[in-house]
PDB file of C-alpha atoms in Angstrom:
ATOM      1  CA  MET N 133     202.006  59.413 -62.523  1.00  0.00           C
ATOM      2  CA  SER N 134     199.381  60.763 -64.934  1.00  0.00           C
ATOM      3  CA  GLY N 135     195.816  61.631 -63.946  1.00  0.00           C
ATOM      4  CA  GLU N 136     194.181  61.509 -60.539  1.00  0.00           C
ATOM      5  CA  ARG N 137     194.300  58.445 -58.312  1.00  0.00           C
ATOM      6  CA  HIS N 138     190.967  57.585 -56.708  1.00  0.00           C
ATOM      7  CA  ILE N 139     191.096  56.963 -52.944  1.00  0.00           C
ATOM      8  CA  LEU N 140     188.029  55.563 -51.169  1.00  0.00           C
ATOM      9  CA  ILE N 141     187.854  56.224 -47.424  1.00  0.00           C
ATOM     10  CA  LEU N 142     185.391  54.220 -45.375  1.00  0.00           C
ATOM     11  CA  GLY N 143     184.707  56.912 -42.829  1.00  0.00           C
ATOM     12  CA  GLY N 144     182.493  58.308 -40.122  1.00  0.00           C
ATOM     13  CA  THR N 145     185.287  59.017 -37.626  1.00  0.00           C
ATOM     14  CA  THR N 146     187.337  62.072 -36.737  1.00  0.00           C
ATOM     15  CA  GLU N 147     190.383  60.391 -38.263  1.00  0.00           C
ATOM     16  CA  ALA N 148     188.510  59.797 -41.525  1.00  0.00           C
ATOM     17  CA  ARG N 149     187.513  63.461 -41.791  1.00  0.00           C
ATOM     18  CA  ARG N 150     191.044  64.665 -41.078  1.00  0.00           C
ATOM     19  CA  LEU N 151     192.456  62.203 -43.601  1.00  0.00           C
ATOM     20  CA  ALA N 152     189.965  63.261 -46.281  1.00  0.00           C
ATOM     21  CA  ALA N 153     190.941  66.907 -45.767  1.00  0.00           C
ATOM     22  CA  LEU N 154     194.647  66.100 -46.133  1.00  0.00           C
ATOM     23  CA  LEU N 155     194.267  63.948 -49.242  1.00  0.00           C
ATOM     24  CA  ASP N 156     191.668  66.148 -50.917  1.00  0.00           C
ATOM     25  CA  ALA N 157     194.225  68.966 -50.892  1.00  0.00           C
ATOM     26  CA  ASP N 158     196.573  66.832 -53.016  1.00  0.00           C
ATOM     27  CA  PRO N 159     196.027  67.671 -56.724  1.00  0.00           C
ATOM     28  CA  GLY N 160     197.010  64.150 -57.755  1.00  0.00           C
ATOM     29  CA  LEU N 161     194.289  62.485 -55.704  1.00  0.00           C
ATOM     30  CA  ARG N 162     190.508  62.233 -55.924  1.00  0.00           C
ATOM     31  CA  VAL N 163     188.947  61.385 -52.580  1.00  0.00           C
ATOM     32  CA  THR N 164     185.576  59.779 -51.927  1.00  0.00           C
ATOM     33  CA  SER N 165     184.396  59.212 -48.356  1.00  0.00           C
ATOM     34  CA  SER N 166     181.714  56.611 -47.680  1.00  0.00           C
ATOM     35  CA  LEU N 167     179.472  57.016 -44.634  1.00  0.00           C
ATOM     36  CA  ALA N 168     177.228  54.235 -43.381  1.00  0.00           C
ATOM     37  CA  GLY N 169     174.254  56.559 -42.868  1.00  0.00           C
ATOM     38  CA  ARG N 170     173.528  55.508 -39.289  1.00  0.00           C
ATOM     39  CA  VAL N 171     173.854  59.072 -37.943  1.00  0.00           C
ATOM     40  CA  ALA N 172     171.029  61.423 -38.880  1.00  0.00           C
ATOM     41  CA  GLU N 173     173.215  64.517 -39.341  1.00  0.00           C
ATOM     42  CA  PRO N 174     176.809  63.379 -39.926  1.00  0.00           C
ATOM     43  CA  ARG N 175     179.755  65.746 -40.097  1.00  0.00           C
ATOM     44  CA  LEU N 176     180.641  65.687 -43.766  1.00  0.00           C
ATOM     45  CA  PRO N 177     184.282  65.411 -44.838  1.00  0.00           C
ATOM     46  CA  ALA N 178     186.113  67.177 -47.662  1.00  0.00           C
ATOM     47  CA  GLY N 179     185.913  65.710 -51.146  1.00  0.00           C
ATOM     48  CA  GLN N 180     183.154  63.581 -52.606  1.00  0.00           C
ATOM     49  CA  VAL N 181     180.758  61.826 -50.213  1.00  0.00           C
ATOM     50  CA  ARG N 182     178.506  58.812 -50.604  1.00  0.00           C
ATOM     51  CA  ILE N 183     176.082  57.683 -47.900  1.00  0.00           C
ATOM     52  CA  GLY N 184     174.732  54.177 -47.393  1.00  0.00           C
ATOM     53  CA  GLY N 185     175.900  50.592 -47.505  1.00  0.00           C
ATOM     54  CA  PHE N 186     177.401  48.795 -50.481  1.00  0.00           C
ATOM     55  CA  GLY N 187     175.575  45.494 -50.102  1.00  0.00           C
ATOM     56  CA  GLY N 188     178.234  43.350 -48.459  1.00  0.00           C
ATOM     57  CA  PRO N 189     181.711  42.558 -49.775  1.00  0.00           C
ATOM     58  CA  GLU N 190     180.383  41.735 -53.242  1.00  0.00           C
ATOM     59  CA  GLY N 191     178.722  45.139 -53.548  1.00  0.00           C
ATOM     60  CA  LEU N 192     181.826  46.927 -52.322  1.00  0.00           C
ATOM     61  CA  ALA N 193     184.024  44.996 -54.756  1.00  0.00           C
ATOM     62  CA  ARG N 194     181.696  45.948 -57.603  1.00  0.00           C
ATOM     63  CA  TRP N 195     181.811  49.619 -56.569  1.00  0.00           C
ATOM     64  CA  LEU N 196     185.621  49.547 -56.397  1.00  0.00           C
ATOM     65  CA  ARG N 197     185.745  48.211 -59.967  1.00  0.00           C
ATOM     66  CA  GLU N 198     183.104  50.523 -61.408  1.00  0.00           C
ATOM     67  CA  GLN N 199     184.553  53.643 -59.813  1.00  0.00           C
ATOM     68  CA  HIS N 200     188.150  52.702 -60.641  1.00  0.00           C
ATOM     69  CA  VAL N 201     189.321  52.968 -57.035  1.00  0.00           C
ATOM     70  CA  ASP N 202     193.102  52.819 -56.734  1.00  0.00           C
ATOM     71  CA  ALA N 203     193.399  52.463 -52.939  1.00  0.00           C
ATOM     72  CA  LEU N 204     191.004  51.723 -50.084  1.00  0.00           C
ATOM     73  CA  ILE N 205     191.349  53.091 -46.546  1.00  0.00           C
ATOM     74  CA  ASP N 206     189.231  51.655 -43.740  1.00  0.00           C
ATOM     75  CA  ALA N 207     188.974  54.526 -41.251  1.00  0.00           C
ATOM     76  CA  THR N 208     185.770  53.335 -39.626  1.00  0.00           C
ATOM     77  CA  HIS N 209     185.116  53.021 -35.890  1.00  0.00           C
ATOM     78  CA  PRO N 210     187.301  50.361 -34.201  1.00  0.00           C
ATOM     79  CA  PHE N 211     184.137  48.347 -33.479  1.00  0.00           C
ATOM     80  CA  ALA N 212     182.785  48.391 -37.038  1.00  0.00           C
ATOM     81  CA  ASP N 213     184.090  44.862 -37.559  1.00  0.00           C
ATOM     82  CA  THR N 214     181.526  43.889 -40.213  1.00  0.00           C
ATOM     83  CA  ILE N 215     182.560  46.797 -42.431  1.00  0.00           C
ATOM     84  CA  SER N 216     186.241  46.014 -41.864  1.00  0.00           C
ATOM     85  CA  SER N 217     185.687  42.382 -42.812  1.00  0.00           C
ATOM     86  CA  ASN N 218     183.811  43.395 -45.967  1.00  0.00           C
ATOM     87  CA  ALA N 219     186.604  45.813 -46.892  1.00  0.00           C
ATOM     88  CA  ALA N 220     189.260  43.109 -46.544  1.00  0.00           C
ATOM     89  CA  LYS N 221     187.307  40.658 -48.707  1.00  0.00           C
ATOM     90  CA  ALA N 222     186.484  43.227 -51.387  1.00  0.00           C
ATOM     91  CA  ALA N 223     190.023  44.602 -51.577  1.00  0.00           C
ATOM     92  CA  ALA N 224     191.424  41.090 -51.942  1.00  0.00           C
ATOM     93  CA  GLU N 225     188.928  40.246 -54.698  1.00  0.00           C
ATOM     94  CA  VAL N 226     189.743  43.259 -56.871  1.00  0.00           C
ATOM     95  CA  HIS N 227     193.420  43.530 -55.856  1.00  0.00           C
ATOM     96  CA  VAL N 228     193.120  47.056 -54.469  1.00  0.00           C
ATOM     97  CA  PRO N 229     195.647  48.077 -51.772  1.00  0.00           C
ATOM     98  CA  LEU N 230     193.991  48.334 -48.335  1.00  0.00           C
ATOM     99  CA  LEU N 231     195.016  50.134 -45.159  1.00  0.00           C
ATOM    100  CA  ALA N 232     193.120  50.267 -41.860  1.00  0.00           C
ATOM    101  CA  VAL N 233     193.430  53.356 -39.667  1.00  0.00           C
ATOM    102  CA  ARG N 234     193.121  52.500 -35.974  1.00  0.00           C
ATOM    103  CA  ARG N 235     193.720  55.019 -33.217  1.00  0.00           C
ATOM    104  CA  PRO N 236     195.564  53.583 -30.192  1.00  0.00           C
ATOM    105  CA  GLY N 237     193.337  52.056 -27.518  1.00  0.00           C
ATOM    106  CA  TRP N 238     192.997  53.377 -23.990  1.00  0.00           C
ATOM    107  CA  VAL N 239     195.424  52.176 -21.322  1.00  0.00           C
ATOM    108  CA  ALA N 240     194.503  51.900 -17.645  1.00  0.00           C
ATOM    109  CA  GLY N 241     196.603  53.979 -15.278  1.00  0.00           C
ATOM    110  CA  PRO N 242     197.108  54.281 -11.522  1.00  0.00           C
ATOM    111  CA  GLY N 243     193.784  54.531  -9.720  1.00  0.00           C
ATOM    112  CA  ASP N 244     191.725  53.050 -12.568  1.00  0.00           C
ATOM    113  CA  ASP N 245     189.373  50.170 -11.711  1.00  0.00           C
ATOM    114  CA  TRP N 246     188.771  48.559 -15.083  1.00  0.00           C
ATOM    115  CA  ARG N 247     187.071  45.231 -15.853  1.00  0.00           C
ATOM    116  CA  THR N 248     187.894  44.229 -19.434  1.00  0.00           C
ATOM    117  CA  VAL N 249     185.447  42.018 -21.350  1.00  0.00           C
ATOM    118  CA  ASP N 250     185.078  40.762 -24.926  1.00  0.00           C
ATOM    119  CA  SER N 251     181.485  41.742 -25.737  1.00  0.00           C
ATOM    120  CA  LEU N 252     178.433  43.727 -24.675  1.00  0.00           C
ATOM    121  CA  ASP N 253     176.852  40.493 -23.444  1.00  0.00           C
ATOM    122  CA  ALA N 254     179.879  39.906 -21.215  1.00  0.00           C
ATOM    123  CA  ALA N 255     179.649  43.510 -19.997  1.00  0.00           C
ATOM    124  CA  ALA N 256     176.015  42.918 -18.987  1.00  0.00           C
ATOM    125  CA  ARG N 257     177.009  39.794 -17.065  1.00  0.00           C
ATOM    126  CA  ALA N 258     179.708  41.723 -15.217  1.00  0.00           C
ATOM    127  CA  LEU N 259     177.417  44.533 -14.052  1.00  0.00           C
ATOM    128  CA  PRO N 260     175.239  43.195 -11.180  1.00  0.00           C
ATOM    129  CA  PRO N 261     178.005  42.983  -8.547  1.00  0.00           C
ATOM    130  CA  LEU N 262     179.429  46.388  -9.499  1.00  0.00           C
ATOM    131  CA  GLY N 263     176.531  48.796  -9.075  1.00  0.00           C
ATOM    132  CA  GLU N 264     172.910  49.660  -9.751  1.00  0.00           C
ATOM    133  CA  ARG N 265     173.116  52.962 -11.639  1.00  0.00           C
ATOM    134  CA  VAL N 266     174.951  52.478 -14.919  1.00  0.00           C
ATOM    135  CA  PHE N 267     176.327  55.002 -17.403  1.00  0.00           C
ATOM    136  CA  LEU N 268     176.268  53.342 -20.847  1.00  0.00           C
ATOM    137  CA  THR N 269     178.519  54.964 -23.465  1.00  0.00           C
ATOM    138  CA  THR N 270     178.562  52.098 -25.956  1.00  0.00           C
ATOM    139  CA  GLY N 271     176.513  53.844 -28.652  1.00  0.00           C
ATOM    140  CA  ARG N 272     172.902  53.352 -29.647  1.00  0.00           C
ATOM    141  CA  MET N 273     173.368  49.911 -31.164  1.00  0.00           C
ATOM    142  CA  GLY N 274     173.423  46.767 -29.048  1.00  0.00           C
ATOM    143  CA  LEU N 275     171.619  48.052 -25.968  1.00  0.00           C
ATOM    144  CA  GLY N 276     169.488  44.916 -26.103  1.00  0.00           C
ATOM    145  CA  ALA N 277     172.363  43.145 -24.331  1.00  0.00           C
ATOM    146  CA  PHE N 278     171.292  45.008 -21.176  1.00  0.00           C
ATOM    147  CA  ALA N 279     167.510  44.775 -21.654  1.00  0.00           C
ATOM    148  CA  HIS N 280     167.111  41.873 -19.208  1.00  0.00           C
ATOM    149  CA  LEU N 281     168.657  43.796 -16.295  1.00  0.00           C
ATOM    150  CA  GLU N 282     165.346  44.996 -14.913  1.00  0.00           C
ATOM    151  CA  GLY N 283     166.684  45.827 -11.454  1.00  0.00           C
ATOM    152  CA  MET N 284     169.256  48.318 -12.711  1.00  0.00           C
ATOM    153  CA  TRP N 285     168.926  51.922 -13.908  1.00  0.00           C
ATOM    154  CA  PHE N 286     170.758  53.091 -17.040  1.00  0.00           C
ATOM    155  CA  LEU N 287     171.831  56.412 -18.474  1.00  0.00           C
ATOM    156  CA  ALA N 288     172.552  55.799 -22.169  1.00  0.00           C
ATOM    157  CA  ARG N 289     174.428  58.489 -24.110  1.00  0.00           C
ATOM    158  CA  SER N 290     174.470  58.484 -27.904  1.00  0.00           C
ATOM    159  CA  VAL N 291     174.395  60.851 -30.871  1.00  0.00           C
ATOM    160  CA  ASP N 292     171.006  59.564 -32.065  1.00  0.00           C
ATOM    161  CA  ALA N 293     168.182  57.888 -30.173  1.00  0.00           C
ATOM    162  CA  PRO N 294     168.695  54.163 -29.422  1.00  0.00           C
ATOM    163  CA  LEU N 295     166.573  51.517 -31.066  1.00  0.00           C
ATOM    164  CA  PRO N 296     164.699  48.831 -29.100  1.00  0.00           C
ATOM    165  CA  PRO N 297     165.164  46.530 -27.350  1.00  0.00           C
ATOM    166  CA  VAL N 298     166.575  48.609 -24.515  1.00  0.00           C
ATOM    167  CA  PRO N 299     166.637  48.306 -20.709  1.00  0.00           C
ATOM    168  CA  PRO N 300     163.214  49.058 -19.147  1.00  0.00           C
ATOM    169  CA  ARG N 301     164.666  51.603 -16.698  1.00  0.00           C
ATOM    170  CA  MET N 302     166.699  53.885 -18.929  1.00  0.00           C
ATOM    171  CA  GLU N 303     167.169  57.592 -19.545  1.00  0.00           C
ATOM    172  CA  VAL N 304     168.627  58.676 -22.887  1.00  0.00           C
ATOM    173  CA  LEU N 305     171.093  61.547 -23.201  1.00  0.00           C
ATOM    174  CA  LEU N 306     171.596  62.715 -26.790  1.00  0.00           C
ATOM    175  CA  ALA N 307     175.010  64.337 -27.089  1.00  0.00           C
ATOM    176  CA  ARG N 308     178.052  64.405 -29.335  1.00  0.00           C
ATOM    177  CA  GLY N 309     181.645  64.729 -28.072  1.00  0.00           C
ATOM    178  CA  PRO N 310     184.136  66.046 -27.321  1.00  0.00           C
ATOM    179  CA  PHE N 311     183.310  66.010 -23.613  1.00  0.00           C
ATOM    180  CA  THR N 312     185.145  67.723 -20.761  1.00  0.00           C
ATOM    181  CA  VAL N 313     186.284  66.214 -17.478  1.00  0.00           C
ATOM    182  CA  GLU N 314     184.313  68.868 -15.604  1.00  0.00           C
ATOM    183  CA  GLY N 315     181.162  68.009 -17.529  1.00  0.00           C
ATOM    184  CA  GLU N 316     181.619  64.277 -16.981  1.00  0.00           C
ATOM    185  CA  ARG N 317     182.190  64.793 -13.239  1.00  0.00           C
ATOM    186  CA  GLU N 318     178.905  66.693 -12.989  1.00  0.00           C
ATOM    187  CA  LEU N 319     177.053  64.073 -15.027  1.00  0.00           C
ATOM    188  CA  LEU N 320     178.270  61.225 -12.784  1.00  0.00           C
ATOM    189  CA  ARG N 321     177.342  63.205  -9.664  1.00  0.00           C
ATOM    190  CA  ARG N 322     173.935  64.367 -10.867  1.00  0.00           C
ATOM    191  CA  HIS N 323     172.811  60.903 -11.927  1.00  0.00           C
ATOM    192  CA  ARG N 324     174.478  59.117  -8.974  1.00  0.00           C
ATOM    193  CA  ILE N 325     176.329  56.793 -11.350  1.00  0.00           C
ATOM    194  CA  ASP N 326     178.192  53.924  -9.680  1.00  0.00           C
ATOM    195  CA  VAL N 327     179.475  52.012 -12.727  1.00  0.00           C
ATOM    196  CA  LEU N 328     180.508  52.989 -16.270  1.00  0.00           C
ATOM    197  CA  VAL N 329     180.346  50.797 -19.380  1.00  0.00           C
ATOM    198  CA  THR N 330     182.283  51.798 -22.475  1.00  0.00           C
ATOM    199  CA  LYS N 331     183.924  50.414 -25.592  1.00  0.00           C
ATOM    200  CA  ASP N 332     187.659  50.830 -26.087  1.00  0.00           C
ATOM    201  CA  SER N 333     187.221  53.340 -28.891  1.00  0.00           C
ATOM    202  CA  GLY N 334     190.445  55.075 -27.910  1.00  0.00           C
ATOM    203  CA  ALA N 335     189.192  58.530 -28.885  1.00  0.00           C
ATOM    204  CA  ALA N 336     190.596  61.468 -26.938  1.00  0.00           C
ATOM    205  CA  ALA N 337     187.287  63.276 -27.448  1.00  0.00           C
ATOM    206  CA  THR N 338     185.487  60.770 -25.199  1.00  0.00           C
ATOM    207  CA  ALA N 339     188.256  59.871 -22.730  1.00  0.00           C
ATOM    208  CA  ALA N 340     187.175  62.468 -20.133  1.00  0.00           C
ATOM    209  CA  LYS N 341     184.640  60.030 -18.679  1.00  0.00           C
ATOM    210  CA  LEU N 342     187.499  57.687 -17.728  1.00  0.00           C
ATOM    211  CA  VAL N 343     189.224  60.468 -15.792  1.00  0.00           C
ATOM    212  CA  ALA N 344     185.971  61.365 -14.034  1.00  0.00           C
ATOM    213  CA  ALA N 345     185.323  57.712 -13.164  1.00  0.00           C
ATOM    214  CA  ARG N 346     188.849  57.344 -11.756  1.00  0.00           C
ATOM    215  CA  GLU N 347     188.418  60.431  -9.593  1.00  0.00           C
ATOM    216  CA  ALA N 348     185.063  59.180  -8.306  1.00  0.00           C
ATOM    217  CA  GLY N 349     186.349  55.653  -7.635  1.00  0.00           C
ATOM    218  CA  ILE N 350     183.794  54.213 -10.057  1.00  0.00           C
ATOM    219  CA  PRO N 351     184.514  50.834 -11.710  1.00  0.00           C
ATOM    220  CA  VAL N 352     184.619  50.807 -15.522  1.00  0.00           C
ATOM    221  CA  VAL N 353     183.635  47.853 -17.686  1.00  0.00           C
ATOM    222  CA  VAL N 354     185.653  48.164 -20.901  1.00  0.00           C
ATOM    223  CA  VAL N 355     184.713  46.168 -23.999  1.00  0.00           C
ATOM    224  CA  ARG N 356     187.784  45.143 -26.012  1.00  0.00           C
ATOM    225  CA  ARG N 357     187.841  46.137 -29.668  1.00  0.00           C
ATOM    226  CA  PRO N 358     187.649  43.304 -32.238  1.00  0.00           C
ATOM    227  CA  PRO N 359     190.852  42.405 -34.095  1.00  0.00           C
ATOM    228  CA  LEU N 360     191.433  43.492 -37.674  1.00  0.00           C
ATOM    229  CA  PRO N 361     190.942  40.873 -40.394  1.00  0.00           C
ATOM    230  CA  GLU N 362     194.014  38.732 -40.837  1.00  0.00           C
ATOM    231  CA  GLY N 363     196.690  40.227 -43.056  1.00  0.00           C
ATOM    232  CA  VAL N 364     195.325  43.786 -43.096  1.00  0.00           C
ATOM    233  CA  ARG N 365     197.983  46.451 -42.615  1.00  0.00           C
ATOM    234  CA  SER N 366     197.168  49.194 -40.128  1.00  0.00           C
ATOM    235  CA  ALA N 367     198.250  52.762 -39.368  1.00  0.00           C
ATOM    236  CA  GLY N 368     197.995  54.358 -35.958  1.00  0.00           C
ATOM    237  CA  SER N 369     197.736  57.971 -37.112  1.00  0.00           C
ATOM    238  CA  VAL N 370     196.250  60.137 -39.837  1.00  0.00           C
ATOM    239  CA  ALA N 371     199.695  61.321 -40.901  1.00  0.00           C
ATOM    240  CA  GLU N 372     200.872  57.730 -41.387  1.00  0.00           C
ATOM    241  CA  ALA N 373     197.752  56.892 -43.394  1.00  0.00           C
ATOM    242  CA  ALA N 374     198.168  59.967 -45.615  1.00  0.00           C
ATOM    243  CA  GLU N 375     201.784  59.037 -46.320  1.00  0.00           C
ATOM    244  CA  TRP N 376     200.721  55.476 -47.220  1.00  0.00           C
ATOM    245  CA  ALA N 377     198.034  56.787 -49.603  1.00  0.00           C
ATOM    246  CA  ARG N 378     200.454  59.090 -51.423  1.00  0.00           C
ATOM    247  CA  GLU N 379     203.178  56.469 -51.653  1.00  0.00           C
ATOM    248  CA  THR N 380     200.706  53.843 -52.865  1.00  0.00           C
ATOM    249  CA  ALA N 381     199.320  56.195 -55.516  1.00  0.00           C
ATOM    250  CA  ALA N 382     202.830  57.016 -56.722  1.00  0.00           C
ATOM    251  CA  ARG N 383     203.740  53.337 -57.123  1.00  0.00           C
ATOM    252  CA  LEU N 384     200.712  52.444 -59.221  1.00  0.00           C
ATOM    253  CA  PRO N 385     201.310  51.984 -62.952  1.00  0.00           C
ATOM    254  CA  ASP N 386     199.754  54.473 -65.336  1.00  0.00           C
ATOM    255  CA  ALA N 387     196.471  53.398 -66.885  1.00  0.00           C
ATOM    256  CA  PRO N 388     196.823  52.185 -70.465  1.00  0.00           C
TER     257      PRO N 388
END
């Protein structure tokens, strides 16, 4: 293999930052991480960084061509289904190898009281019988799904402030994980939370709330993650993704 191989990582997650650090240390690879720009002060990864959207699958395909990208890794949040769909379409159009990195989802254990649903709208429909004081940990986007629940009180935690529409009775807690079980216990107690709503992000950094909810006997409404686009290969760990990137780069023919 002659010259550097260009790897584009669609990032914004802990896995994406760890992967960028691993691959950027490889002298045969040039790594660019793309961040959506939705977080005001993102944690920047190693290597080159670009911030902002591409303009749909067509814009991403054009960028892959112009920047001579050799392999594309979708290491976005498990619920960033629009970005994942765009990545699959763009990679297929320009014939660039694509891998999705998806951390394992959470699994309910003894003592957990989980109600699994397919969307935020379904989560809102499930809430009224479960409690009146809700801890929302679904991020700042999509809180409009709960805006009609005027008789309920919400504590919404996110890295940046939510955008309207939002529930009329809501307190916002700006915080970034990782969170501790002790801290989550105190939060549930202090705000008298009686139901938790979360997405199945699968991150260990935010799993403490599930332990605290189990201990407190609080029901949890869990939103399932969307499936990957059909035909997209996935890796369940950073190490597996790094191995795929190196092997893919080694198999590519030399540029003429």
